[in-house]
GROMACS .gro file of C-alpha atoms in nm:
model
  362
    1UNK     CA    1   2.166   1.823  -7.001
    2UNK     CA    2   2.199   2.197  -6.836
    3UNK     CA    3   1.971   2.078  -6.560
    4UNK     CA    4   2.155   1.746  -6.479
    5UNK     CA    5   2.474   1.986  -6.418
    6UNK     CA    6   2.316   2.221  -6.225
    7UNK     CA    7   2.215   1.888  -5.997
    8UNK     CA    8   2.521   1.736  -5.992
    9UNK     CA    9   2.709   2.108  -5.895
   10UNK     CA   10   2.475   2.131  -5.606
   11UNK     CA   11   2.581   1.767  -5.495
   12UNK     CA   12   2.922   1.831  -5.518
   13UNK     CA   13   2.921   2.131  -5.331
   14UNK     CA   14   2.731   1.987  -5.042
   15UNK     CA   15   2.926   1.684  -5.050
   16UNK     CA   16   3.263   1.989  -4.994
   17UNK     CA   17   3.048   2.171  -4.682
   18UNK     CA   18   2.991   1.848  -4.500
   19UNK     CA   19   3.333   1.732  -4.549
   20UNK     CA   20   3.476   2.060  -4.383
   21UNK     CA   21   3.245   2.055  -4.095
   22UNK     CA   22   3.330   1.740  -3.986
   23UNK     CA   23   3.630   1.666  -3.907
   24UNK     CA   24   3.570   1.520  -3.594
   25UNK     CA   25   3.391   1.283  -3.443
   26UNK     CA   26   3.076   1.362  -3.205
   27UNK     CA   27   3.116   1.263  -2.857
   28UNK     CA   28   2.938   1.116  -2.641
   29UNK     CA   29   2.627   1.270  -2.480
   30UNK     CA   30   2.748   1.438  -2.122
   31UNK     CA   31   2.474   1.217  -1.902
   32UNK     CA   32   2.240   1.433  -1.693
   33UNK     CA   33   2.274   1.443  -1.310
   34UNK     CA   34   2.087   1.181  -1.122
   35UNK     CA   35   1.841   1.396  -0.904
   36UNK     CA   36   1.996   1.434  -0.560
   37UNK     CA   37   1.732   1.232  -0.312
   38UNK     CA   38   1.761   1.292   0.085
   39UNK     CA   39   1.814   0.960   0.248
   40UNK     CA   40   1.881   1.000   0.658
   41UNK     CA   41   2.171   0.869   0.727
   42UNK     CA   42   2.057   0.720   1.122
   43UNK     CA   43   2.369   0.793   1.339
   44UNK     CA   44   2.554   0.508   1.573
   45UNK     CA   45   2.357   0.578   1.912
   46UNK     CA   46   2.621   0.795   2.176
   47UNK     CA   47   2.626   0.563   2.468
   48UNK     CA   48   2.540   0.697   2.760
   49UNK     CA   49   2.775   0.627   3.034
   50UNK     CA   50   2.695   0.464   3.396
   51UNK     CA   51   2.687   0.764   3.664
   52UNK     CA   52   2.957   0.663   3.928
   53UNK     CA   53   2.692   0.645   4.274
   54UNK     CA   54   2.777   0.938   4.493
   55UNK     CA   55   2.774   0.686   4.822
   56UNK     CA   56   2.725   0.329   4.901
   57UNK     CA   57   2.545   0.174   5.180
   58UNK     CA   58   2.831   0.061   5.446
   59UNK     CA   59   2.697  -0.219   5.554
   60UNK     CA   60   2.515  -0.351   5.173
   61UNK     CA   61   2.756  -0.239   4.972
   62UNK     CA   62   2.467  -0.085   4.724
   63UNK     CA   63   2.454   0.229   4.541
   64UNK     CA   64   2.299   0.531   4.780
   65UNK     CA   65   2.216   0.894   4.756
   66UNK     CA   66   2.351   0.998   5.076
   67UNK     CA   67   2.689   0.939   5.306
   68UNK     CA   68   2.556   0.686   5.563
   69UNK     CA   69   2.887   0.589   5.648
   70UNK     CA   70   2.940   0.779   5.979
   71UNK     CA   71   2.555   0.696   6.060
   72UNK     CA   72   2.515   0.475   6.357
   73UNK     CA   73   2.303   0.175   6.292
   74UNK     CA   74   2.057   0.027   6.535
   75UNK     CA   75   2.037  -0.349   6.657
   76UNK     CA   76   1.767  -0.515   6.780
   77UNK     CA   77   1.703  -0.854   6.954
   78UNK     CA   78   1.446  -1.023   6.737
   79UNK     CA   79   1.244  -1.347   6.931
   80UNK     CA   80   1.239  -1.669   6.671
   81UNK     CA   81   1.031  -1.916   6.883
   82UNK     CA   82   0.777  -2.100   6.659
   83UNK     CA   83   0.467  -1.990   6.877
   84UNK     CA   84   0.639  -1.559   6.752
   85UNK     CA   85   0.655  -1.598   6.465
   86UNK     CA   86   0.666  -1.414   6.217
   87UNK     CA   87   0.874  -1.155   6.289
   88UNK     CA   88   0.844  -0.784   6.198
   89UNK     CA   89   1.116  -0.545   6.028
   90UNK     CA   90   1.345  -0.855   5.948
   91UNK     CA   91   1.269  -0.829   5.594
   92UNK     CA   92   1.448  -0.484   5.639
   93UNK     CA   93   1.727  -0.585   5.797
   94UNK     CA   94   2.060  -0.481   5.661
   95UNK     CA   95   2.243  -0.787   5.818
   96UNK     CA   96   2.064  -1.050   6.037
   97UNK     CA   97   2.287  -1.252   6.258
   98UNK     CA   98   2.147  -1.585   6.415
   99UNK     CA   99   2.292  -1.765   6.725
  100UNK     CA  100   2.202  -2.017   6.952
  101UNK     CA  101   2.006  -1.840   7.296
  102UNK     CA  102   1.944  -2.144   7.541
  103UNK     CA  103   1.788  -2.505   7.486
  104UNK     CA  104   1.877  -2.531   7.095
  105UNK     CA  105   1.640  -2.220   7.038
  106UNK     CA  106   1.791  -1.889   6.822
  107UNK     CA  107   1.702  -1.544   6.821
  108UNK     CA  108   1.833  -1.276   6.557
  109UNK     CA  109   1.998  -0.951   6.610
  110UNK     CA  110   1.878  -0.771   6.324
  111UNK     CA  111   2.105  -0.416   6.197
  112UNK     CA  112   1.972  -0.134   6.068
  113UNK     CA  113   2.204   0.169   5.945
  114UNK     CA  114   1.901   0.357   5.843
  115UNK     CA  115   1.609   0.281   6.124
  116UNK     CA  116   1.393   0.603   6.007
  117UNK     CA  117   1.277   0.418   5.722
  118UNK     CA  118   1.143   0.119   5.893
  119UNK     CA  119   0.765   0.024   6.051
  120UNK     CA  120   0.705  -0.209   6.300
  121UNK     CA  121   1.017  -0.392   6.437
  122UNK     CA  122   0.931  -0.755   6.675
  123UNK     CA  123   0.890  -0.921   6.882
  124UNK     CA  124   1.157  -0.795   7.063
  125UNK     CA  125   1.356  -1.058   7.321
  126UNK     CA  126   1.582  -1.003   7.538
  127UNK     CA  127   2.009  -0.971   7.537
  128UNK     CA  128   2.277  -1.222   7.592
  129UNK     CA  129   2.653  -1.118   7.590
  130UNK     CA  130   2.765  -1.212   7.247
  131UNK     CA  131   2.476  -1.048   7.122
  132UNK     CA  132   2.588  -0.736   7.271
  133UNK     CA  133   2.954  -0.806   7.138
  134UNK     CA  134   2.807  -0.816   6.820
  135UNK     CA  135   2.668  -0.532   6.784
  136UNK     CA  136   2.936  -0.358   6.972
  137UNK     CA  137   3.186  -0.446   6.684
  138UNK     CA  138   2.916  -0.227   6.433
  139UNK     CA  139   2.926   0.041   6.750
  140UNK     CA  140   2.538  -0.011   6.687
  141UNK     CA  141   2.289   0.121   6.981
  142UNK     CA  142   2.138  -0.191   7.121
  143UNK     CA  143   1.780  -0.267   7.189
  144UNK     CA  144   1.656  -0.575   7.342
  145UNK     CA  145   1.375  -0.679   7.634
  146UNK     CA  146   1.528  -0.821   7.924
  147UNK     CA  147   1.883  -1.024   7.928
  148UNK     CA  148   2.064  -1.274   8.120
  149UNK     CA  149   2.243  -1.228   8.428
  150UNK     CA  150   2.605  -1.214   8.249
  151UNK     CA  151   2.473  -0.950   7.973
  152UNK     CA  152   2.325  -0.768   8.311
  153UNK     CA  153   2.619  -0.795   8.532
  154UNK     CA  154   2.850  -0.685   8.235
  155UNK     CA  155   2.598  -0.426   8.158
  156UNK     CA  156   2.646  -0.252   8.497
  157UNK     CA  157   3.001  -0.338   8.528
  158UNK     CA  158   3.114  -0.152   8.244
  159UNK     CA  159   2.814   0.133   8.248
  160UNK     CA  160   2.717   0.042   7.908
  161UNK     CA  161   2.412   0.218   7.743
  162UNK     CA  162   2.156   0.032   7.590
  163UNK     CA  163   1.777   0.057   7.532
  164UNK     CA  164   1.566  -0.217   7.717
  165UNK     CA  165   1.213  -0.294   7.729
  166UNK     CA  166   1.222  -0.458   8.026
  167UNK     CA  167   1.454  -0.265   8.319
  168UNK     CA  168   1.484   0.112   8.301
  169UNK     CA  169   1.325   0.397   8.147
  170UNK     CA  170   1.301   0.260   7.776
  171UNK     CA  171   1.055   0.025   7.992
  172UNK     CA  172   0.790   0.258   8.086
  173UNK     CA  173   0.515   0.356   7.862
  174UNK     CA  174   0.595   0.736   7.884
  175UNK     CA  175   0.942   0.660   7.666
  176UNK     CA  176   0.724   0.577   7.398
  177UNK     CA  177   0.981   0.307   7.263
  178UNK     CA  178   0.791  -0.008   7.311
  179UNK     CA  179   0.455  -0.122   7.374
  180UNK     CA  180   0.254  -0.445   7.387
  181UNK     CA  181   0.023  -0.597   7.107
  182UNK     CA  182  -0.134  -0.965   7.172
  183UNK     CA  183  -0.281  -0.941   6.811
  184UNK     CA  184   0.047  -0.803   6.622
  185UNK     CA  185   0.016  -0.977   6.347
  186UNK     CA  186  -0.322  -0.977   6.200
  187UNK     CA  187  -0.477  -1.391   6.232
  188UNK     CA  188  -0.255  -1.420   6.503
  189UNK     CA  189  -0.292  -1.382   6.878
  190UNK     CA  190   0.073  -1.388   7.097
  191UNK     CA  191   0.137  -1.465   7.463
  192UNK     CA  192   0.241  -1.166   7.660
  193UNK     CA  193   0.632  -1.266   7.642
  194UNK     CA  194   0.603  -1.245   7.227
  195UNK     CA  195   0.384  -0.924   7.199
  196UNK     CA  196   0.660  -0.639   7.255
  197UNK     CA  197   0.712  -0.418   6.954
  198UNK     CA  198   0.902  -0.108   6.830
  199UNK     CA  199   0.956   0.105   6.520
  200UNK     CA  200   1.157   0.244   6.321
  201UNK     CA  201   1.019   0.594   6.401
  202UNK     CA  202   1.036   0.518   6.820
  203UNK     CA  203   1.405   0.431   6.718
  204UNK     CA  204   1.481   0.695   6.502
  205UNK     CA  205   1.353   0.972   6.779
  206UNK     CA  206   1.528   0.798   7.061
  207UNK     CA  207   1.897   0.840   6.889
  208UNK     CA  208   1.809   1.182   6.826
  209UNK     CA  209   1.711   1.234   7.204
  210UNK     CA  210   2.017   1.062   7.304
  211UNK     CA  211   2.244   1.261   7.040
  212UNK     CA  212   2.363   0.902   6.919
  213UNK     CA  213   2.315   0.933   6.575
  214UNK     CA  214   2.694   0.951   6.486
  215UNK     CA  215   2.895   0.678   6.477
  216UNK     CA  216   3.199   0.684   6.798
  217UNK     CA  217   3.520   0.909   6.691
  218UNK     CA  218   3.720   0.662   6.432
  219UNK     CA  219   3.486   0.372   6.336
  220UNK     CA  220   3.454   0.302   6.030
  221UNK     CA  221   3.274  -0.026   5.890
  222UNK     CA  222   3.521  -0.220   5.740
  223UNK     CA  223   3.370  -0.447   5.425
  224UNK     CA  224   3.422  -0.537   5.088
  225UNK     CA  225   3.201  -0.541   4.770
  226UNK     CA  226   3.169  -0.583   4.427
  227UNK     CA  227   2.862  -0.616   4.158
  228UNK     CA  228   2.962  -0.996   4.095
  229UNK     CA  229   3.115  -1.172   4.422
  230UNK     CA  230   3.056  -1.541   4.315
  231UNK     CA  231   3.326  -1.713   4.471
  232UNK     CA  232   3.579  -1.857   4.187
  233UNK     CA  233   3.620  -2.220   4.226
  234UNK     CA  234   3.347  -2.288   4.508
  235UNK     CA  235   3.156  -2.587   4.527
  236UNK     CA  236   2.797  -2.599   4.427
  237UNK     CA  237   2.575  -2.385   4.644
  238UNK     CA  238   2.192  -2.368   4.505
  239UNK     CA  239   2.042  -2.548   4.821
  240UNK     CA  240   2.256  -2.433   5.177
  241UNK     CA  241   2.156  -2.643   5.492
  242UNK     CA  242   2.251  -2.476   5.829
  243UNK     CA  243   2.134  -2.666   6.121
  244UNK     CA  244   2.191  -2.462   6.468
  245UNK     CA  245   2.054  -2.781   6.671
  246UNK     CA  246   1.765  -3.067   6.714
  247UNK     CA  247   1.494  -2.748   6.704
  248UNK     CA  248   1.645  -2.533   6.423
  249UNK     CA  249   1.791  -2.560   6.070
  250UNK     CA  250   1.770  -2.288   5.858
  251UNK     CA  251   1.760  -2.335   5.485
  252UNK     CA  252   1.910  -2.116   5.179
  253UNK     CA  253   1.767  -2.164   4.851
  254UNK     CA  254   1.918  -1.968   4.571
  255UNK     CA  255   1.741  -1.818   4.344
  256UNK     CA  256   1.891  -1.740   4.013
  257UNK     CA  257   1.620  -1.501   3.865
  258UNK     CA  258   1.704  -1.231   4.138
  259UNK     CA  259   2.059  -1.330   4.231
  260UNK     CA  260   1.989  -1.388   4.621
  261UNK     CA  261   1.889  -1.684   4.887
  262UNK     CA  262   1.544  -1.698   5.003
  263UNK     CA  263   1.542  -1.807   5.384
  264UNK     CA  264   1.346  -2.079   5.490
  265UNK     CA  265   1.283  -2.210   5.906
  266UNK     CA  266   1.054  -2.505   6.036
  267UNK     CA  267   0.998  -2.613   5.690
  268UNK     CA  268   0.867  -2.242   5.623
  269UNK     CA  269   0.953  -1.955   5.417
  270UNK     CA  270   1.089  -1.705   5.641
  271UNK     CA  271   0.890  -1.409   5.603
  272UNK     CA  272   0.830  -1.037   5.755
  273UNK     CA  273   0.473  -1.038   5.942
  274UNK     CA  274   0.448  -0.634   5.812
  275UNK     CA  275   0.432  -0.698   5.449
  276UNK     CA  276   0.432  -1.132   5.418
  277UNK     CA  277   0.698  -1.112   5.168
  278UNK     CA  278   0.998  -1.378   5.260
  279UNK     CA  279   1.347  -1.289   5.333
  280UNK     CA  280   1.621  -1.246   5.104
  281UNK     CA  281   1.936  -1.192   5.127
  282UNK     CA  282   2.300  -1.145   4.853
  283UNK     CA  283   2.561  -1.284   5.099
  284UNK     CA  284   2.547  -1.637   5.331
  285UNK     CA  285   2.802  -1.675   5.615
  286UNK     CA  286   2.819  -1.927   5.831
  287UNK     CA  287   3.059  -1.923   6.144
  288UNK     CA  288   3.144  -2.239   6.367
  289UNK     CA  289   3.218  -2.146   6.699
  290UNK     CA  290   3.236  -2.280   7.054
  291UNK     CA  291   2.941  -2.272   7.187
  292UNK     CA  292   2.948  -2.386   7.624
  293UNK     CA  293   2.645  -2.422   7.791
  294UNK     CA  294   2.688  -2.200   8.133
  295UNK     CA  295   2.398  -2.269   8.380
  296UNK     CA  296   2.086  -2.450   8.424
  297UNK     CA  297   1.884  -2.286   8.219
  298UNK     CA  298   2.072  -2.421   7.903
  299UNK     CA  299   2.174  -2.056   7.794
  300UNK     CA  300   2.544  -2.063   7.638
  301UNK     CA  301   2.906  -1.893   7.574
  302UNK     CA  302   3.003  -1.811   7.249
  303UNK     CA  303   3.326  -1.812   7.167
  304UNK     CA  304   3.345  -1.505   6.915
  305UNK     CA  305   3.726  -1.485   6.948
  306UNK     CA  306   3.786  -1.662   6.530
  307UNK     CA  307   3.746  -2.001   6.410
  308UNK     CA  308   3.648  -2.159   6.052
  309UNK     CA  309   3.369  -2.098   5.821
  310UNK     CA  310   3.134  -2.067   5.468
  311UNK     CA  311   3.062  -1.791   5.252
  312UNK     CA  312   2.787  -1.831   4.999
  313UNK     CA  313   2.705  -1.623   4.756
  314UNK     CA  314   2.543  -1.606   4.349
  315UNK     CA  315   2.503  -2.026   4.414
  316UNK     CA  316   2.859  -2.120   4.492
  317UNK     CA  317   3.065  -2.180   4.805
  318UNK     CA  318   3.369  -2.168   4.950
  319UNK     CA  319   3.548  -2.196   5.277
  320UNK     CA  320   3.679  -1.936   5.519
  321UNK     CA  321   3.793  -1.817   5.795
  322UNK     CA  322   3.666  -1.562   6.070
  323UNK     CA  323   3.790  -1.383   6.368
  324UNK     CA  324   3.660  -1.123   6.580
  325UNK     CA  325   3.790  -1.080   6.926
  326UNK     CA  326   3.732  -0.794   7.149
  327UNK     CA  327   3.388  -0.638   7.173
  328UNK     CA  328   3.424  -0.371   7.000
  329UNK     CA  329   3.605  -0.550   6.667
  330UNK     CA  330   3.398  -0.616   6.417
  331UNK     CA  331   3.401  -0.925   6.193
  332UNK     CA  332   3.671  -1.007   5.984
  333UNK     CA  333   3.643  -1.242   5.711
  334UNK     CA  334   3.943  -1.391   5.469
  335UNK     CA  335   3.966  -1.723   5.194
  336UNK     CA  336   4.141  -1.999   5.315
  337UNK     CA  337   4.461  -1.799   5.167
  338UNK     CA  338   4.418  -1.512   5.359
  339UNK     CA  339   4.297  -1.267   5.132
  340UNK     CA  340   3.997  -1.076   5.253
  341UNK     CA  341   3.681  -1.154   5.176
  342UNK     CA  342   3.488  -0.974   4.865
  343UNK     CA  343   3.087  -0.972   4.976
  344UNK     CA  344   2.849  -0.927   4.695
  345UNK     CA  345   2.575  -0.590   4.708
  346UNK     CA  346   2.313  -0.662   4.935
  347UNK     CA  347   2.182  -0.775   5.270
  348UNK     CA  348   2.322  -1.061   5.452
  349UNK     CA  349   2.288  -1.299   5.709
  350UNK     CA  350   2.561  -1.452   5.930
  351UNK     CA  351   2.480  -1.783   6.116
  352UNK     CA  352   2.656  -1.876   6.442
  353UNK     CA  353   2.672  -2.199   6.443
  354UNK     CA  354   2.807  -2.469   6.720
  355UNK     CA  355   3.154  -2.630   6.589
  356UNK     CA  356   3.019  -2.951   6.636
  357UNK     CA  357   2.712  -2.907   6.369
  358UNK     CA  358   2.823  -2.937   5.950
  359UNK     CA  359   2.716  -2.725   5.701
  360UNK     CA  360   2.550  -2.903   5.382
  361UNK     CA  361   2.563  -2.747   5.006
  362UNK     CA  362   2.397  -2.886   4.699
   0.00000   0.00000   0.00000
């Protein structure tokens, strides 16, 4: 009996020391911290913004790294007989233009505003008036092989300056501006009338010589352009037919991939003899104008004073209208409403084209 108390004391009293130790409740365990882990975070790529171009090209419009703008360009008479062809240097060309000469043929006056980067530039032909007014209104330095007797007598009227291959001292070999080359073009062997050449670097020296590498006091080429110059609203324009008469049509084929027409002639890509590749160009205009035959010969007038036209450009279409005037005013081109005329960045070609021929767009 002594031992069961003793048992039953030592119960009760640790029955009375747990009671007064807990009074409260145990909380819950405090969790431990997840380990930290170091997960890169990749940041939203900074876009890096377009450079505005220092200079654009005055005459394409593109993106340049030096002020060309009071640069004066060079034009040159370029021969576009069948039995020349192909040309060299039109590839280069910073705006061809392509009239009617005499008996339904055409020859090209191809621009340059930069002729020091250029190679072999031919056949060269020779000048007719509205050539000349042409490349008056760019206040261009014009080079050509002969001309007709109105160019001539208008030539010597007015004292003009110009660099011939024919008359003069561009003519002689000493110049060192032209020369002849029957086999221009390797495979191909040229009469004597298609074998006159230049360059770039015979052009290049002669301005220098001449101190005529800055444009006259106050021109300024006056054009328009944008990155996108599609015409809104113009009629479908993938396949441009330009017939200049019975012997030439030229054909524009767009070309979606780079955004520009490829040229095509006698059922031929147009191409430049230096490098084979064919001609391509952002911006299509096509001018009607009078054309008047003058003598027997069958070389003709142009009437360069205005009149109606087409502007093609990224496949569409649309009419316009042109004027020009004097010699030494350039082209002016406007919509039907008057507004002028946005060209898109790059080369183009201008065809002068008899009122009485129609232009055809599919």
């Amino acid at each position: 009996p002594a031992m069961k108390r003793v048992i039953c004391l030592f119960c009760a009293l640790l029955f009375l020391l747990s009671a007064g130790c807990g009074g409260e409740k145990p909380g819950p365990a405090t969790p431990s911290p997840l380990p930290v882990t170091d997960s890169p975070v990749t940041p939203e790529p900074t876009p890096t913004p377009t450079p505005t171009p220092a200079f654009y090209h005055p005459l394409t419009g593109v993106p340049c790294g030096e002020d060309l703008s009071g640069k004066r360009p060079a034009a040159v008479m370029l021969n576009n007989l069948k039995a020349a062809l192909p040309q060299q240097g039109n590839g280069q060309a910073d705006i061809i233009y392509e009239v009617l000469a005499e008996g339904g043929i055409t020859r090209m006056l191809a621009v340059y505003q930069d002729p020091s980067q250029l190679g072999l530039i031919g056949s060269v032909r020779s000048a007719r008036q509205y050539y000349w007014e042409i490349a008056k209104g760019h206040d261009a330095v014009y080079i050509h092989a002969g001309g007709s007797p109105e160019f001539y007598d208008t030539r010597d009227r007015l004292g003009l300056f110009t660099v011939d291959g024919v008359r003069g001292y561009y003519s002689g070999q000493d110049a060192g501006m032209f020369w002849r080359d029957r086999d221009r073009v390797p495979g191909y062997h040229y009469d004597f009338e298609h074998s006159l050449l230049t360059s770039g670097e015979a052009i290049a020296d002669m301005l220098a010589q001449r101190e005529l590498e800055e444009h006259s006091a106050g021109y300024s080429y006056q054009a328009a352009f944008a990155d996108d110059a599609t015409p809104p609203g113009g009629r479908s324009a993938l396949t441009v037919t330009v017939p200049f008469s019975t012997y030439k049509t030229g054909v524009f084929l767009y070309d979606e991939a780079s955004g520009s027409y490829l040229v095509e002639e006698y059922g031929q890509p147009y191409v430049d003899g230096n490098d084979g590749s064919q001609v391509s160009v952002t911006n299509l205009l096509v001018l009607q104008a009078v054309c008047t035959v003058v003598d027997d010969a069958g070389r003709v007038n142009v009437d360069l004073s205005s009149g109606k036209g087409w502007f093609a450009c990224g496949g569409r279409m649309i009419p316009i209208n042109w004027e020009k005037g004097a010699a030494e005013n350039q082209f002016r081109y406007t919509t039907e409403t008057g507004a002028p005329l946005t060209l898109g960045r790059g080369r183009s070609y201008v065809c002068v084209i008899p009122t009485s021929q129609t232009v055809t767009a599919e």
